[in-house]
XYZ file of C-alpha atoms in Angstrom:
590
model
C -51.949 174.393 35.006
C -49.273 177.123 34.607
C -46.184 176.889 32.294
C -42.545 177.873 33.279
C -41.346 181.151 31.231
C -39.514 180.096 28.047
C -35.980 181.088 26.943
C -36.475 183.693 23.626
C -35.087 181.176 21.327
C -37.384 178.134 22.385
C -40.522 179.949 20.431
C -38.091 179.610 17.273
C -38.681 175.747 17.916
C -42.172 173.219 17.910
C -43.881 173.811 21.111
C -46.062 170.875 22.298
C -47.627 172.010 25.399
C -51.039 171.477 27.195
C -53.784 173.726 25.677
C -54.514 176.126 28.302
C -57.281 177.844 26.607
C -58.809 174.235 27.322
C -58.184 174.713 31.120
C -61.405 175.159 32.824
C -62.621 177.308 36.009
C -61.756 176.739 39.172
C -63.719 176.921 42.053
C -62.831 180.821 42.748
C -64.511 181.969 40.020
C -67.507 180.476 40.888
C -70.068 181.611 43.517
C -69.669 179.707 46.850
C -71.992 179.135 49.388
C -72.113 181.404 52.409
C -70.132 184.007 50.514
C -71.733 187.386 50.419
C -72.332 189.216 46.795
C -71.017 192.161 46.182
C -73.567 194.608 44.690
C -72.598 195.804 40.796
C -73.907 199.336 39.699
C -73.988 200.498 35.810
C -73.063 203.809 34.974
C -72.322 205.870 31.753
C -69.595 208.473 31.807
C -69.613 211.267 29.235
C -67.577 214.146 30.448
C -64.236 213.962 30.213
C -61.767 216.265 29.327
C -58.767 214.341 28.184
C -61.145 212.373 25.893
C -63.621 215.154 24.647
C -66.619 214.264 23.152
C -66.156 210.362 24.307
C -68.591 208.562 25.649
C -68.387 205.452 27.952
C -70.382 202.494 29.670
C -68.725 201.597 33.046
C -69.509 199.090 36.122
C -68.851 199.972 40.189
C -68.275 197.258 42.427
C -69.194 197.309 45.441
C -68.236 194.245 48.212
C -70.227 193.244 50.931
C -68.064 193.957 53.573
C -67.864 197.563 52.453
C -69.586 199.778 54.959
C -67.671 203.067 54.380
C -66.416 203.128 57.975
C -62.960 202.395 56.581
C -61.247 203.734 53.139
C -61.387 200.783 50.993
C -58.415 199.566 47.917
C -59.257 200.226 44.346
C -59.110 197.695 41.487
C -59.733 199.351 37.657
C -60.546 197.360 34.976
C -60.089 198.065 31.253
C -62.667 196.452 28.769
C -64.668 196.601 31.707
C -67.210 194.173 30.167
C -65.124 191.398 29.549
C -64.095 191.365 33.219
C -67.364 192.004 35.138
C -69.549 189.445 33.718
C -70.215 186.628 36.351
C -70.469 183.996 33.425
C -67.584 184.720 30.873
C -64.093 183.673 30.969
C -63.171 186.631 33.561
C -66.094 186.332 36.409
C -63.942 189.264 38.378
C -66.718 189.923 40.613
C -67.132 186.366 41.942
C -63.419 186.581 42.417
C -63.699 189.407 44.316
C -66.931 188.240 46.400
C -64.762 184.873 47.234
C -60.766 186.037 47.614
C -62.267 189.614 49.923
C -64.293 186.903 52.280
C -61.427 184.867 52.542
C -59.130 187.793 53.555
C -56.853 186.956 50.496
C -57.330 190.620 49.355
C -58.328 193.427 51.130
C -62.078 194.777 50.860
C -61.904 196.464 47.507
C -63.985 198.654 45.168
C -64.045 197.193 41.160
C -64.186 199.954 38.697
C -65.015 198.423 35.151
C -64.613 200.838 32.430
C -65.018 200.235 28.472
C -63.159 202.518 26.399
C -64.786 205.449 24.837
C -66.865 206.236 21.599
C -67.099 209.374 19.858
C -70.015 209.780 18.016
C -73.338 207.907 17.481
C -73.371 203.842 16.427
C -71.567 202.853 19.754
C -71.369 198.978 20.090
C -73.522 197.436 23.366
C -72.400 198.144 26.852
C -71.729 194.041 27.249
C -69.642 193.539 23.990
C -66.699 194.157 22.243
C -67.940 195.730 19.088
C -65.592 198.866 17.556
C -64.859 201.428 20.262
C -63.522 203.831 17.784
C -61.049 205.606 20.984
C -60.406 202.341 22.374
C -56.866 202.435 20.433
C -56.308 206.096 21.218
C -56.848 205.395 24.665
C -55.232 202.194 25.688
C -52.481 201.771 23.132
C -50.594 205.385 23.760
C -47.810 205.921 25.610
C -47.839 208.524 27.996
C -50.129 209.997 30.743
C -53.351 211.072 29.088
C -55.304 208.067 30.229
C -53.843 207.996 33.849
C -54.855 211.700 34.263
C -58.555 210.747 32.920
C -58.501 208.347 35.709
C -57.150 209.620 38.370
C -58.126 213.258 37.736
C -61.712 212.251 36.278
C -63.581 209.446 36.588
C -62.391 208.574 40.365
C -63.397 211.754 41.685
C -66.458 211.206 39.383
C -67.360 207.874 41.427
C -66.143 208.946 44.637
C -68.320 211.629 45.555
C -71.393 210.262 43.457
C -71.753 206.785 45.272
C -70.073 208.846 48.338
C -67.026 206.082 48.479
C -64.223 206.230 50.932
C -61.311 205.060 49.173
C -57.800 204.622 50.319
C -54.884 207.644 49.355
C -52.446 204.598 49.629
C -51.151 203.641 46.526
C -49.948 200.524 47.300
C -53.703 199.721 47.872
C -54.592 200.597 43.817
C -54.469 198.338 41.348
C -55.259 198.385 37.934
C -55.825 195.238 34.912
C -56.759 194.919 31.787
C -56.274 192.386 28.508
C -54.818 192.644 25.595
C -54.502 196.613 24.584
C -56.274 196.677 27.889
C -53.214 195.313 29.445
C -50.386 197.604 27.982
C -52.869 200.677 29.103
C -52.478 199.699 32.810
C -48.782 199.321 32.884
C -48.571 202.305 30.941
C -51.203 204.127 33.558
C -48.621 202.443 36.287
C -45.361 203.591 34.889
C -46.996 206.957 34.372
C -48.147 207.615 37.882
C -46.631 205.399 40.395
C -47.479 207.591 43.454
C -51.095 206.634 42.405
C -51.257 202.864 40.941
C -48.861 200.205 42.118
C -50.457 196.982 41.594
C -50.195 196.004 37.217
C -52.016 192.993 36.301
C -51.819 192.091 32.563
C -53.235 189.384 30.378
C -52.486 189.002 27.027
C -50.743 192.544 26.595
C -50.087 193.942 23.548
C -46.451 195.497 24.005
C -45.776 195.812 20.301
C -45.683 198.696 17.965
C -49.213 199.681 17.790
C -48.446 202.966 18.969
C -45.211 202.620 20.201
C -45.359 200.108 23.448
C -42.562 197.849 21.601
C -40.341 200.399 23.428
C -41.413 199.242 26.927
C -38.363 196.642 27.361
C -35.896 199.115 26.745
C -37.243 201.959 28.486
C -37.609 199.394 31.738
C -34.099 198.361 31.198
C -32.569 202.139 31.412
C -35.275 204.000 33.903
C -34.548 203.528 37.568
C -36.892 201.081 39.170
C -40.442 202.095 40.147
C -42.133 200.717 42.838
C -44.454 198.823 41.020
C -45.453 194.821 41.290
C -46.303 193.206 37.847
C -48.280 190.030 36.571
C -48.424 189.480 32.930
C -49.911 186.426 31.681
C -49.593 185.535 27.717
C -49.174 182.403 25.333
C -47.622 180.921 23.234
C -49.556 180.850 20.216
C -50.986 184.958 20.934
C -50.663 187.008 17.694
C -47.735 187.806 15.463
C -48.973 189.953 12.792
C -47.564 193.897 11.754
C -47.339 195.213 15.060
C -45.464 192.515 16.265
C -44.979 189.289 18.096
C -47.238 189.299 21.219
C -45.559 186.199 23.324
C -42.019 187.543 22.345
C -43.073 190.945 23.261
C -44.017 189.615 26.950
C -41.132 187.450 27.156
C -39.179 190.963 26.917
C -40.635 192.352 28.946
C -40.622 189.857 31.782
C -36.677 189.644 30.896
C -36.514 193.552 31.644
C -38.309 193.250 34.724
C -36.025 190.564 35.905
C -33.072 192.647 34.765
C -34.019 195.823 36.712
C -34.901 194.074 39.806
C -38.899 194.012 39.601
C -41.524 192.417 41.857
C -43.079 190.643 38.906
C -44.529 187.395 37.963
C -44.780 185.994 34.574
C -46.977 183.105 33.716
C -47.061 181.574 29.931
C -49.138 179.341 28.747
C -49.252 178.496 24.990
C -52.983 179.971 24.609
C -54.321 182.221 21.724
C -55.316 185.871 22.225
C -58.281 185.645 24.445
C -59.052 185.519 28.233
C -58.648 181.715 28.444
C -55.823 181.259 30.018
C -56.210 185.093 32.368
C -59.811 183.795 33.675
C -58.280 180.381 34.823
C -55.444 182.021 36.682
C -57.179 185.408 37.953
C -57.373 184.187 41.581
C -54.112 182.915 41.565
C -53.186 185.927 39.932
C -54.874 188.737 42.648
C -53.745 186.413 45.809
C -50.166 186.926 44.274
C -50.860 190.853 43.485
C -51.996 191.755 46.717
C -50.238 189.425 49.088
C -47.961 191.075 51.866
C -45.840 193.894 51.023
C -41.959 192.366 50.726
C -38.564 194.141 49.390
C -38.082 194.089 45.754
C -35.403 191.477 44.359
C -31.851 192.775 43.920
C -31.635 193.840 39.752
C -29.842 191.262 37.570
C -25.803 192.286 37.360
C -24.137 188.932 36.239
C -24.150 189.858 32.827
C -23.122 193.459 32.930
C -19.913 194.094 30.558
C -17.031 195.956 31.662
C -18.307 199.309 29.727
C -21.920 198.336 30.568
C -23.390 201.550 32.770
C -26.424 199.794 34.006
C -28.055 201.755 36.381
C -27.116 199.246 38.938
C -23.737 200.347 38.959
C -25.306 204.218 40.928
C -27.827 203.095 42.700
C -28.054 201.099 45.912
C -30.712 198.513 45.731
C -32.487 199.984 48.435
C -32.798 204.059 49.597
C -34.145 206.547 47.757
C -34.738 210.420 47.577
C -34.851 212.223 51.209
C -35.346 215.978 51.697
C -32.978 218.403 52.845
C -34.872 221.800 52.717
C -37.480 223.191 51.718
C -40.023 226.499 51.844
C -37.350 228.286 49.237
C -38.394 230.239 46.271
C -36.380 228.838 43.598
C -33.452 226.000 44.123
C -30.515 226.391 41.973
C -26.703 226.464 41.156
C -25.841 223.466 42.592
C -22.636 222.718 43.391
C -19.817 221.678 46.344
C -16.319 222.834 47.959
C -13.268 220.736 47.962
C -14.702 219.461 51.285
C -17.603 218.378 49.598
C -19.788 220.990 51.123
C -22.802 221.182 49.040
C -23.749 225.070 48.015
C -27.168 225.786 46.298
C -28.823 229.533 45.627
C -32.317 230.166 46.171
C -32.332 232.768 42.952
C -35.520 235.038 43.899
C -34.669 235.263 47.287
C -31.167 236.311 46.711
C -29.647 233.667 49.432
C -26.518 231.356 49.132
C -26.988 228.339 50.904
C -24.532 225.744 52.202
C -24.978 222.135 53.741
C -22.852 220.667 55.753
C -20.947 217.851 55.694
C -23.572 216.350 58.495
C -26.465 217.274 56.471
C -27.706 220.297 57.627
C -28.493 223.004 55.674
C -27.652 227.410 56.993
C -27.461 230.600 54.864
C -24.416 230.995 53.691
C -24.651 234.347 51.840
C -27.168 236.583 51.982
C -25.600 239.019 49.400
C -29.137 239.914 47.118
C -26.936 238.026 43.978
C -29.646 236.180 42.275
C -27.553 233.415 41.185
C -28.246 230.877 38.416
C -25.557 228.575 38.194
C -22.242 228.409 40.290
C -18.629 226.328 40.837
C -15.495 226.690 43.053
C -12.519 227.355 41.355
C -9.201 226.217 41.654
C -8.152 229.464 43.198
C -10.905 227.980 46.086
C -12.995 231.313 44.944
C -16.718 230.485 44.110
C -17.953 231.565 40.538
C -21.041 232.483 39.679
C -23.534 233.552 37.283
C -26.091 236.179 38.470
C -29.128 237.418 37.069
C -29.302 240.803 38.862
C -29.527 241.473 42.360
C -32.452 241.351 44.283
C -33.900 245.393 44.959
C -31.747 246.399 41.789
C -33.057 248.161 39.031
C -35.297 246.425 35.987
C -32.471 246.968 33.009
C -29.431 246.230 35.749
C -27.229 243.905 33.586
C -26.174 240.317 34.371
C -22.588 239.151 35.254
C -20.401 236.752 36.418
C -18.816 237.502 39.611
C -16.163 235.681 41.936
C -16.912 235.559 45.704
C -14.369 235.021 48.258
C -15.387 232.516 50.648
C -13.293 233.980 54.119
C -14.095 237.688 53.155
C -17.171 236.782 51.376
C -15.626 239.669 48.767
C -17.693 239.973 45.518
C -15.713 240.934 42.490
C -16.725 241.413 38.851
C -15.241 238.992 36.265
C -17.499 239.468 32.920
C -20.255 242.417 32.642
C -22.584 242.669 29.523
C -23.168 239.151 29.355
C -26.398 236.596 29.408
C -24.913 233.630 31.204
C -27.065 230.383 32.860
C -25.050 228.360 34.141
C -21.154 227.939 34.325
C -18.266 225.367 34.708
C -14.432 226.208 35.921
C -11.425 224.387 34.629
C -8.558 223.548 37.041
C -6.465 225.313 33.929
C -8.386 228.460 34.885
C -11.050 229.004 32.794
C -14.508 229.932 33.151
C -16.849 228.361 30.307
C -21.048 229.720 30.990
C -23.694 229.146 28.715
C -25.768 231.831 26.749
C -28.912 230.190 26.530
C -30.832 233.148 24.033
C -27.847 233.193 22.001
C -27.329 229.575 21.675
C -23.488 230.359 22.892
C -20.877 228.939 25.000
C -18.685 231.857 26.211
C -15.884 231.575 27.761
C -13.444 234.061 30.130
C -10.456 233.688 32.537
C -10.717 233.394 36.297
C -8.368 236.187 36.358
C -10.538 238.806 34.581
C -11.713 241.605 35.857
C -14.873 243.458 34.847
C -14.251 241.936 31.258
C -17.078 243.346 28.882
C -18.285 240.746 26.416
C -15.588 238.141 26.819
C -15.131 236.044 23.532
C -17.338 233.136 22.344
C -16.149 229.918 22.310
C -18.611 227.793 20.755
C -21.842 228.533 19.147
C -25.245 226.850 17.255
C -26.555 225.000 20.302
C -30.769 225.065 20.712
C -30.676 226.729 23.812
C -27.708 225.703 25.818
C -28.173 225.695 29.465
C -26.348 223.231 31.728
C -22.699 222.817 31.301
C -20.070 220.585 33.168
C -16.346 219.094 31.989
C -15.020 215.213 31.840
C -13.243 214.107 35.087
C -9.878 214.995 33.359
C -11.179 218.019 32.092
C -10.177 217.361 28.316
C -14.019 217.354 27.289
C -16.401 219.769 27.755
C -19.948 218.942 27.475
C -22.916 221.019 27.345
C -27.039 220.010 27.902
C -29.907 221.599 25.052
C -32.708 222.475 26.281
C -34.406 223.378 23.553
C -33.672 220.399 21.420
C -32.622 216.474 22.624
C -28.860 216.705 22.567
C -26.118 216.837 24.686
C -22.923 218.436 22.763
C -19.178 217.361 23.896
C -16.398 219.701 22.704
C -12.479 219.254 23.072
C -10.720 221.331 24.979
C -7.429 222.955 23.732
C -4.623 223.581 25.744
C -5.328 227.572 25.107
C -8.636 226.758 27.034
C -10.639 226.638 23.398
C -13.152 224.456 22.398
C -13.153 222.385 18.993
C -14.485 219.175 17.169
C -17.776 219.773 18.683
C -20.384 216.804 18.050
C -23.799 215.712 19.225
C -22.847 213.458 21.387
C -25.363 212.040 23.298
C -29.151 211.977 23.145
C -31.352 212.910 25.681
C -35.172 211.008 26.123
C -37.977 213.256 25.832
C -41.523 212.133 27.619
C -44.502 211.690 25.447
C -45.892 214.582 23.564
C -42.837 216.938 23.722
C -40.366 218.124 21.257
C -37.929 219.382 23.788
C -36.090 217.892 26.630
C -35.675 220.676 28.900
C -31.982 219.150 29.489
C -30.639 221.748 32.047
C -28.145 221.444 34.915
C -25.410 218.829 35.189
C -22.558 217.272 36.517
C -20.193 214.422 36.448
C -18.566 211.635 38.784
C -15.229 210.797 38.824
C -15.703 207.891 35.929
C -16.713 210.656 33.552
C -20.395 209.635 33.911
C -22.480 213.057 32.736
C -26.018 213.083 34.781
C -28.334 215.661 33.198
C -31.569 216.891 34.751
C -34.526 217.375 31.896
C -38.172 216.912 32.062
C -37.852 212.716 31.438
C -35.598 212.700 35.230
C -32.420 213.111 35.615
C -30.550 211.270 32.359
C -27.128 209.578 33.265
C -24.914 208.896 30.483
C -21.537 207.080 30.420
C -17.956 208.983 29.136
C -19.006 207.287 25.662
C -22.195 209.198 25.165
C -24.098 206.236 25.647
C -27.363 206.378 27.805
C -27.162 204.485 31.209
C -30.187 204.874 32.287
C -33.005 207.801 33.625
C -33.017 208.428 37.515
C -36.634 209.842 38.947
C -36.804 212.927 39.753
C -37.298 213.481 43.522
C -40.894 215.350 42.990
C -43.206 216.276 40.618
C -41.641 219.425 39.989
C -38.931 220.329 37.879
C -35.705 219.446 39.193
C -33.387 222.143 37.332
C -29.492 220.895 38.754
C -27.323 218.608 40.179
C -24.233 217.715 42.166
C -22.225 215.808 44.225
C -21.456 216.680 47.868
C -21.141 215.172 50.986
C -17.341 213.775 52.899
C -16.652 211.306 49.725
C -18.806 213.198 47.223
C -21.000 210.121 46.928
C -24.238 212.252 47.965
C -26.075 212.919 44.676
C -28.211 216.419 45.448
C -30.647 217.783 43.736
C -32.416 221.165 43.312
C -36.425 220.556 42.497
C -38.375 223.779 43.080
C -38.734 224.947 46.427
C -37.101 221.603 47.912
C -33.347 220.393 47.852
C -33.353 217.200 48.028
C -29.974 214.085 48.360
C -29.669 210.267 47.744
C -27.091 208.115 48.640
C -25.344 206.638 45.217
C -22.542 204.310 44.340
C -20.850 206.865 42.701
C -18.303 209.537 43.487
C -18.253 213.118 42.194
C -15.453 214.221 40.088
C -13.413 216.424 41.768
C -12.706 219.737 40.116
C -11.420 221.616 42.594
C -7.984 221.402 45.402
C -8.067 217.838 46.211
């Protein structure tokens, strides 16, 4: 019945395969005796606010076995029609009724939903017809649809048919075919803490709106915990957009190459739900079997320069907090030891952690300090804006603190600096984000009013760091999508400045809020920014996007810990650290 995936280059050559569109039902998707019906309820949905003005026809399913006693999984289907009729090519609620009394999935609620209609002359609840937002909906990246789910509708059917559904995510899953299917990996990929089950037939990752981006944005984003079926054929469309079974193929390939718990089953059927119907059983025993650890990503092909993502991250481990209950995290940065220092800028409080992980006030001096690095001279650098208590108009400055006397002294007044780097050669570089600037000072100044520019031009400059041997400096936008690298003279000046690397932005925005960085000892820059935190190798070529460790913004970076292979973070009120295959570069007396 099911086809092995095919190498790229095979669909260049005459297929002759079995027809699976001529494949017929088996006996899952038909009703069985002694199996109890779930109930179906119809419902119309007209007040969202991610889609205004939409309208919608939608379906709830609701199993036998559901009593309310316990919280139940969730299953949402796109093109809700085509999927909850009990005599088309889907049958999904037959499916249900037979796989949930087995105990080959657990009791779970169905959600059909058809996309939405603005206006009047709305095609029938039970066909396909022109669902003028369908395309608007289903086809665009980012996480306008996932919000009107999660945010919307859910609730909507939660507390009107009073359902107890589970807050487990690994116990939501969502489906859908063709445009259908793209929308729930995009919903997926978008919101992982809410859906982790993706089952897609006939998907249309091609340039309709952008999905033809999908394979590469797998291939350098660190792996989500997500499982994945995608179903296609070999004779699916091929028309402007693209090439729908090469389109899958990629994307299967990308899931194998970041180490996915996916499944990929081609067929050589046409566009329709053929070949998705036949398998759908087979297809939800596989989605919702046992939980298991995801497969190791693919690294036998990985060139020399290659900076695969697989080369930081351990296959297994994650994000674990350090602290939290802070006001703002910031300025992170680490000793010689590899003592990791980070301020909490409203508050006014230096903190340090350990090398064994735990985190004490360090300083409680009132500096509200925005970016900071150790010296050479072992002194810690900083750049404050103000002191906690002081007066409104009380200028900023960058200040050296002695780490024994825990002495502050003046180094540049008058000046607007964000964050900072210090050279071994004994210079301080610190960006001026208003002015677009990169000043920079000596570490031997004193008091210096309104040292001397260095570099200037950048859309909003903000996070700043050097090359492991210091002969590059590089320096984050965050109002625009580039990272700049400068050389550095011996006289400590900057020159031959270029846009050297280019940072992702997410959906919808114009700016990538690149901000704090730092770099490992193979001149590997890592650069926090609204997409995650953006890893680049000493080319300017993008490795890959590591998540950020919440929601929130996570504003800086560094390595710490007794081999500097602790990769912290600074998110909000939390400081959070991962474990990575990596090893800070070490700027300071080592």
């Amino acid at each position: 019945m099911f086809k092995p995936i095919l190498p790229l280059f095979l669909l260049c050559a005459p297929l002759v395969l079995r027809a699976a569109d001529d494949s017929k039902l088996g006996a899952d998707s038909m009703p069985q005796e002694g199996v109890p019906r779930g109930r179906i309820e119809h419902f119309a949905f007209a007040n969202s606010t991610n889609f205004v003005g939409t309208q919608r026809d939608c379906w709830l399913y609701i199993p036998a076995q559901y009593d309310g006693t316990r919280p139940a999984a969730l299953m949402v289907f796109q093109d809700g029609h085509a999927y909850v009729g009990t005599n088309g090519e889907m049958r999904a609620p037959i499916v249900l009724d037979n796989l949930i009394h087995r105990g080959e999935m657990p009791v779970t609620i169905g959600l059909f939903i058809n996309p939405g209609h603005r206006g009047d002359g709305a095609p029938k609840a039970d066909g396909w017809g022109d669902r003028n937002n369908r395309s608007v909906e289903y086809d665009s990246l980012g996480n306008a649809y996932a919000r009107f789910l999660i945010d919307e509708l859910i609730p909507h059917i939660t507390k009107t048919y009073e359902l107890n559904l589970s807050n487990d995510p690994n116990l939501h899953a969502i489906c859908g075919m063709s445009s259908g299917g793209i929308c729930a990996f995009t919903a997926g990929w978008e919101r992982p803490g809410y859906f982790r089950k993706i089952l897609s037939h006939i998907g249309s990752f091609t340039n309709i709106r952008g999905g033809h981006v999908y394979p590469a944005l797998i291939r350098k984003t660190e792996r989500k915990p997500l499982r994945i079926f995608l179903q296609d054929g070999a004779n699916d469309l091929n028309n402007r957009a693209g090439d729908w079974p090469l389109a899958n193929q990629q994307m299967a390939s990308a899931l194998r190459f970041s180490g996915y718990d996916y499944r990929f089953e081609f067929g050589d059927g046409a566009h329709n739900g053929k070949h998705g119907g036949v398998i759908l059983p087979e297809s939800l025993r596989w989605l919702w079997r046992a939980e298991s650890p995801s497969p190791a990503p693919l690294t036998k092909f990985n060139l020399g320069g290659d900076e695969a993502l697989s080369k930081i991250l351990p296959n297994e481990g994650g994000w674990e907090m350090i602290g939290q209950g802070y006001g703002f995290t910031d300025a992170a940065c680490s000793d010689a030891e590899g003592n990791f220092y980070f301020s909490d800028l409203p508050k006014g409080v230096l903190y340090r952690v350990g090398l064994d992980g735990k985190v004490s006030p360090w300083l409680s001096s009132g500096l509200k300090i925005s970016g900071m690095k150790f010296g050479q001279d072992g002194r810690l650098y900083a750049a404050t804006q103000g002191t906690l208590g002081g007066p409104k108009d009380e200028k900023k400055r960058i200040v050296a603190i002695d780490p024994a006397s825990k002495q502050i002294t003046d180094i540049a007044t008058d000046v607007q600096p964000n964050d900072l780097i210090v050279s071994k050669a004994g210079w301080i570089y610190f960006t001026d984000t208003g002015a677009g600037q990169v000043i920079r000072v000596a570490t031997s100044a004193k008091a210096t009013d309104r040292p001397r520019v260095a570099v200037g031009g950048i859309n909003k400059p903000n996070g700043i760091s050097l090359s492991a041997d210091q002969q590059s400096l590089i320096v984050s936008e965050y109002g625009g999508t580039n990272v700049w690298a400068y050389a550095v003279a011996a006289d400590g000046g900057l020159q031959w400045g270029e846009r050297y690397m280019e940072l992702r932005t997410p959906v919808g925005r114009r700016d990538s809020g690149g901000d704090g960085m730092t770099t490992d000892s193979q001149s590997r820059y890592y650069v926090t920014s609204h997409a995650g935190i953006q890893m680049f190798d000493s080319t300017g070529r993008m490795g890959g996007v590591i998540s950020k460790p919440s929601d929130k913004a996570c504003v800086s970076v560094g390595f710490g810990g007794p081999s500097l292979e602790w990769l912290y973070a600074c998110a909000s009120d939390k400081v959070w650290r991962r474990k990575t295959l990596a090893k800070g570069a070490i700027f300071v007396g080592r």
